[in-house]
mmCIF file of C-alpha atoms in Angstrom:
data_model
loop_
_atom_site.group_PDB
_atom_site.id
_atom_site.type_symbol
_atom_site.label_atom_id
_atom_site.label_comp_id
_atom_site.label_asym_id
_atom_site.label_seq_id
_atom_site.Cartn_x
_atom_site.Cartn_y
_atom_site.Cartn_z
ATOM 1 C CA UNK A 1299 90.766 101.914 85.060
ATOM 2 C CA UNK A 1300 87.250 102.695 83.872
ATOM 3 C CA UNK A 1301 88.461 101.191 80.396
ATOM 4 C CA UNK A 1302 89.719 97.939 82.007
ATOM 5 C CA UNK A 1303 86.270 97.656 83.912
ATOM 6 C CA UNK A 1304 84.289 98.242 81.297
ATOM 7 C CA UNK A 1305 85.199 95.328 79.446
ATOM 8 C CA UNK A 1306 85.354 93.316 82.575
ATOM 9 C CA UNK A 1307 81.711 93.976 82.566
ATOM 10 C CA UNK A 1308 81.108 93.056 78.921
ATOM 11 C CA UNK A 1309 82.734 90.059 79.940
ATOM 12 C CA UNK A 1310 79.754 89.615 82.676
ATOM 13 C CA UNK A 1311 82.106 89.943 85.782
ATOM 14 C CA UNK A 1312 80.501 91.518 87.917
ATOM 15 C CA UNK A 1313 81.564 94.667 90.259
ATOM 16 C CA UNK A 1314 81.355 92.956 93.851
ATOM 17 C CA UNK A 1315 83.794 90.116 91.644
ATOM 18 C CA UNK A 1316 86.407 92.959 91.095
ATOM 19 C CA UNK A 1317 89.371 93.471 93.571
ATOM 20 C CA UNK A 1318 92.163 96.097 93.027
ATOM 21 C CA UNK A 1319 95.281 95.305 95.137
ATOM 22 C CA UNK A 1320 97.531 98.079 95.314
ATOM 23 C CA UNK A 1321 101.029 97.165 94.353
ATOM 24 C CA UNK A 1322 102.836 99.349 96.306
ATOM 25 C CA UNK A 1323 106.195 96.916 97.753
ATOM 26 C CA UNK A 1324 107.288 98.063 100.493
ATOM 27 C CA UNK A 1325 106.181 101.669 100.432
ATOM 28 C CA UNK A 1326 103.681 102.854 102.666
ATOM 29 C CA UNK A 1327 100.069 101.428 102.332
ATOM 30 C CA UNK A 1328 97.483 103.797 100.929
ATOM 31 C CA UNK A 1329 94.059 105.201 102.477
ATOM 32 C CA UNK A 1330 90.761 105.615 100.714
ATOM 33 C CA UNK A 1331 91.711 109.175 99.190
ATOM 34 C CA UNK A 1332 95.045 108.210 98.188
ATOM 35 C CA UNK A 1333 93.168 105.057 96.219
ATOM 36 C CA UNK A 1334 90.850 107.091 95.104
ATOM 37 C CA UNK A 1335 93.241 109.895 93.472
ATOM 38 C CA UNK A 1336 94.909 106.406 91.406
ATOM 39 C CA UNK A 1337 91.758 104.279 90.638
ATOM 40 C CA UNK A 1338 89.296 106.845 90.368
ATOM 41 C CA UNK A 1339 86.527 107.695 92.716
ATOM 42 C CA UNK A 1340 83.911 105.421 90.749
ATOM 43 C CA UNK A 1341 86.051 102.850 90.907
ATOM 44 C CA UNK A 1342 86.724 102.626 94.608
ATOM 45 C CA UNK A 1343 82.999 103.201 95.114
ATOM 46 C CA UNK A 1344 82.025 100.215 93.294
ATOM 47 C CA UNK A 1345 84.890 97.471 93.506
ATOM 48 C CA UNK A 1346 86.546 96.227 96.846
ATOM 49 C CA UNK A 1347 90.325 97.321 97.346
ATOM 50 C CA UNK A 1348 92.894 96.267 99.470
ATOM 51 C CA UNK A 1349 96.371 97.275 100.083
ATOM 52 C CA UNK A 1350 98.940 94.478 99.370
ATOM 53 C CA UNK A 1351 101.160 93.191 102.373
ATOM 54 C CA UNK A 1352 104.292 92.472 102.557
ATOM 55 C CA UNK A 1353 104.389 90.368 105.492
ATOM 56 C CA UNK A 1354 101.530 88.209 105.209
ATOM 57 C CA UNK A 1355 99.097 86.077 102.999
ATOM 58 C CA UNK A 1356 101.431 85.303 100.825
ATOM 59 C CA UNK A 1357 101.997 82.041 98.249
ATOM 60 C CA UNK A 1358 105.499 80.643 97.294
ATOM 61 C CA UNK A 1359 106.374 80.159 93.439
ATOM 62 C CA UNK A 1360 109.560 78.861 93.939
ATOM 63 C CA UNK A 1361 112.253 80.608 92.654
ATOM 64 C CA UNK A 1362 113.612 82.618 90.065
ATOM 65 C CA UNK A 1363 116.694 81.383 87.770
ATOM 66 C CA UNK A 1364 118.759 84.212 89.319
ATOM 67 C CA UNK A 1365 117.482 81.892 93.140
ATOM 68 C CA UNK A 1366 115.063 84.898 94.454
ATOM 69 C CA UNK A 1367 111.743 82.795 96.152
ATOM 70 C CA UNK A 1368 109.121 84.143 94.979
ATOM 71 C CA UNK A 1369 106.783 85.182 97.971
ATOM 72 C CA UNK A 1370 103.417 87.138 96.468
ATOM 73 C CA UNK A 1371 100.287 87.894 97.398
ATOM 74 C CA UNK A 1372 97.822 85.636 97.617
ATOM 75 C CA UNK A 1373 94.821 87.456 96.804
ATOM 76 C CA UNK A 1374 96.150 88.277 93.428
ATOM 77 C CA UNK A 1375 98.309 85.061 92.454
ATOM 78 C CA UNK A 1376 94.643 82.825 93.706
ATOM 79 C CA UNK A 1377 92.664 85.020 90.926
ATOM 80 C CA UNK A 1378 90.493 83.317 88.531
ATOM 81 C CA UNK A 1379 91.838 86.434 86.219
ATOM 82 C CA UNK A 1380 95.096 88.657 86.741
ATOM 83 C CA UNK A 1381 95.562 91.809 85.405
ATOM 84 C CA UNK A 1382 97.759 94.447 86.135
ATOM 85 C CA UNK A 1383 97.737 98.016 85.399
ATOM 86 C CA UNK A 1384 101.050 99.778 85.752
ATOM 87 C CA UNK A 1385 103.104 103.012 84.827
ATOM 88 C CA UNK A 1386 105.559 102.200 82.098
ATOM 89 C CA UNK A 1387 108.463 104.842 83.273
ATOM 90 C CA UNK A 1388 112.850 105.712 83.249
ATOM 91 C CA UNK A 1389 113.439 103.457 86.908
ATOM 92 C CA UNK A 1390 116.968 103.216 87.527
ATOM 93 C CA UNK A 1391 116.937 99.741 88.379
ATOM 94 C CA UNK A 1392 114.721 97.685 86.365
ATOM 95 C CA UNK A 1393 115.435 100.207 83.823
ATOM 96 C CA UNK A 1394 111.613 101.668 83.387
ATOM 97 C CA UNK A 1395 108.753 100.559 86.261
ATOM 98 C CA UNK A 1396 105.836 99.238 85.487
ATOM 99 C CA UNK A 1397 104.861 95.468 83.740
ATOM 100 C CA UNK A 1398 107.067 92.785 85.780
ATOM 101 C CA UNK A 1399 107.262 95.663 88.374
ATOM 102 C CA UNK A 1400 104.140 95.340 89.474
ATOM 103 C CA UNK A 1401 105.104 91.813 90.993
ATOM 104 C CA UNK A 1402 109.125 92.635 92.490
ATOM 105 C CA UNK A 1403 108.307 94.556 94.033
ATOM 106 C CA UNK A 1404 104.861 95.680 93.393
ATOM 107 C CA UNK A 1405 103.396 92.546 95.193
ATOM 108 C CA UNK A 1406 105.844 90.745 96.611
ATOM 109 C CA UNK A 1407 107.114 89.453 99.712
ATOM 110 C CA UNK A 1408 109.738 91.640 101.896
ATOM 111 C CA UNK A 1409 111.827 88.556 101.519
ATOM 112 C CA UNK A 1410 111.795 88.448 97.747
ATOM 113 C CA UNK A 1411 111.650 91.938 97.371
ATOM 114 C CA UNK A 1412 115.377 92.272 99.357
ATOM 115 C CA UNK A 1413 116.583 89.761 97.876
ATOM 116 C CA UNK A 1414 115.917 91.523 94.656
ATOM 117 C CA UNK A 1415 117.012 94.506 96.011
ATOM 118 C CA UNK A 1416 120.149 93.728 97.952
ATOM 119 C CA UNK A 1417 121.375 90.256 96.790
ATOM 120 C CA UNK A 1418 121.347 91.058 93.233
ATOM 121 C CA UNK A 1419 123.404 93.815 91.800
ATOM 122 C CA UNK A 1420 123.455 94.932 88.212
ATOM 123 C CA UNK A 1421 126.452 94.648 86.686
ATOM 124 C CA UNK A 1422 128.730 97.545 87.146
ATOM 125 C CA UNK A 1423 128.181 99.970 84.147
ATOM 126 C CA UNK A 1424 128.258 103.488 82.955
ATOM 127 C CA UNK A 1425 124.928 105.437 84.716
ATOM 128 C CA UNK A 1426 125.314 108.564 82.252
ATOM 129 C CA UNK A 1427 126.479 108.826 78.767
ATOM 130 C CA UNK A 1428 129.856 111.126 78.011
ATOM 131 C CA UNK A 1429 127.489 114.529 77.280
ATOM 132 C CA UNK A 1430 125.588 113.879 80.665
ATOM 133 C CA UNK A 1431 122.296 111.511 79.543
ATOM 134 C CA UNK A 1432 120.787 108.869 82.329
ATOM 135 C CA UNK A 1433 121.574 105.095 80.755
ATOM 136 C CA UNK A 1434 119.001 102.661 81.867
ATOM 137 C CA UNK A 1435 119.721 98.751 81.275
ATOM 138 C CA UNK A 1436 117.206 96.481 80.424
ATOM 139 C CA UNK A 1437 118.968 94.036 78.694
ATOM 140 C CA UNK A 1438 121.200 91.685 80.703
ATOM 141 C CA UNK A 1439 119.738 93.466 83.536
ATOM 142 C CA UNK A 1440 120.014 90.684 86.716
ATOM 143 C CA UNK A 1441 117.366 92.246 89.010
ATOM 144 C CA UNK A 1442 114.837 92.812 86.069
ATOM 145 C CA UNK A 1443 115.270 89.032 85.015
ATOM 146 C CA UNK A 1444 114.384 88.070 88.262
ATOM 147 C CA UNK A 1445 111.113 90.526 87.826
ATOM 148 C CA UNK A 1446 110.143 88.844 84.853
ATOM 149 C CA UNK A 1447 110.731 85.534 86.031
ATOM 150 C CA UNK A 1448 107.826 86.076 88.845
ATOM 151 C CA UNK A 1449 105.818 87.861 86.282
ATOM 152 C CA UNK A 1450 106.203 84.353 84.690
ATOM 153 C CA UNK A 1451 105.584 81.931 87.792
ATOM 154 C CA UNK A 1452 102.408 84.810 88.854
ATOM 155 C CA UNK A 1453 101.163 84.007 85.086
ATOM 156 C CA UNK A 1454 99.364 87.432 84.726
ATOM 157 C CA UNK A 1455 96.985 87.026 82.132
ATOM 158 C CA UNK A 1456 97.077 90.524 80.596
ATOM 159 C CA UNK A 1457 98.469 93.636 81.485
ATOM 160 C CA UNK A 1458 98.001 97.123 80.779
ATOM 161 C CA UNK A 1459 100.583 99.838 80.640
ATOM 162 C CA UNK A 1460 100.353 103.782 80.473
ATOM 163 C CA UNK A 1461 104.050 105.250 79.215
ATOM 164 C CA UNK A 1462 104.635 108.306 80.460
ATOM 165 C CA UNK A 1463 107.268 111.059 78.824
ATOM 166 C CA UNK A 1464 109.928 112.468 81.065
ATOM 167 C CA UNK A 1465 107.270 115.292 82.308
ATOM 168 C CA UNK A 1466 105.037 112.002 83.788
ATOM 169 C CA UNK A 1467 102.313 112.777 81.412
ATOM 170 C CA UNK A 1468 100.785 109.754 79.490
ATOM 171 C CA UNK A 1469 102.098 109.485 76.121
ATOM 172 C CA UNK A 1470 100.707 105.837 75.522
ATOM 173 C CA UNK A 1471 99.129 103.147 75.897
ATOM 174 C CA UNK A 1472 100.578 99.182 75.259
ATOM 175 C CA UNK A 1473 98.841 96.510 76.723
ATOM 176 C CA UNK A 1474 98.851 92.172 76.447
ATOM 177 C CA UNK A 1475 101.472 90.083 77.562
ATOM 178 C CA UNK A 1476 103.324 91.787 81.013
ATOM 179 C CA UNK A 1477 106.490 91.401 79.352
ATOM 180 C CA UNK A 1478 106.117 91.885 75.790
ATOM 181 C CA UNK A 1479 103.676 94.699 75.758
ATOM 182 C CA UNK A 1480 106.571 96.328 78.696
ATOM 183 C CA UNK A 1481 109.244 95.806 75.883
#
């Protein structure tokens, strides 16, 4: 985060001009400390935050080829510049989190997000190899499609990524396009 804002700043934005929007989906919204602990201390200090909501102030993109709408937040898709920052992770269905992600279900609707969830199933498949290894599918994958496809209609501008190794230390960084620098 510091990195990110520093070159916002070099690019004259200024702090007041900076809003994080925690991309949580449908998991429980986050206080002060709990922001704090992810953004860094300086960086909730200085910039406005919000938690994103899943129920309200939302835009419509349409929809996604796979016929998900594409409900997100507001805040973030009406942004003069969006960028997301994201862990880049094994997820069992998307087959790693982070880049598209952080829109289904990071800010989307409840209504996208289940439909993401519930209407569309991945193909059934093998979940472990023959000597006991987790598979995760990211190709022909329907439900991460449909993640890209908002990450598409939400037209982040960049997007930075921290991978992380199986202990959930940072290994990495990629960063650019949310689905390119995620593949």
């Amino acid at each position: 985060v510091p990195h990110v804002v520093a070159e916002l700043r070099a690019a004259g934005i200024a702090d007041d001009d900076i809003l994080f929007c925690g991309a949580y989906g449908a998991h429980y919204q986050m206080n002060g400390l709990e922001v704090a602990k992810k953004l860094g201390e300086e960086a909730v200090r200085r910039h406005p935050w919000i938690n994103h909501n899943i129920w309200e102030n939302l835009d419509d993109l349409g929809v996604t080829r796979h016929k998900n709408r594409i409900l997100v937040n507001g805040y973030y898709n009406r942004a003069d510049l969006k960028l997301s920052i994201s862990g880049l992770k094994a997820h069992g269905i998307p087959g790693y989190g982070g880049g598209p992600k952080a829109i289904i279900p990071g800010i989307a609707g409840m209504k996208t997000i289940r439909y993401n969830h519930e209407v569309l199933r991945q193909k059934p498949r093998p979940r472990r190899t023959d000597d006991g290894k987790s598979v995760f599918y990211v190709w022909n994958n329907e439900q991460r499609e449909d993640m890209i496809d908002a990450a598409r209609a939400v037209n982040v501008h960049f997007s930075v990524q921290v991978v992380y190794n199986h202990e959930r230390r940072p290994v990495h960084v990629v960063a650019g396009d949310i689905v390119r620098a995620h593949h």
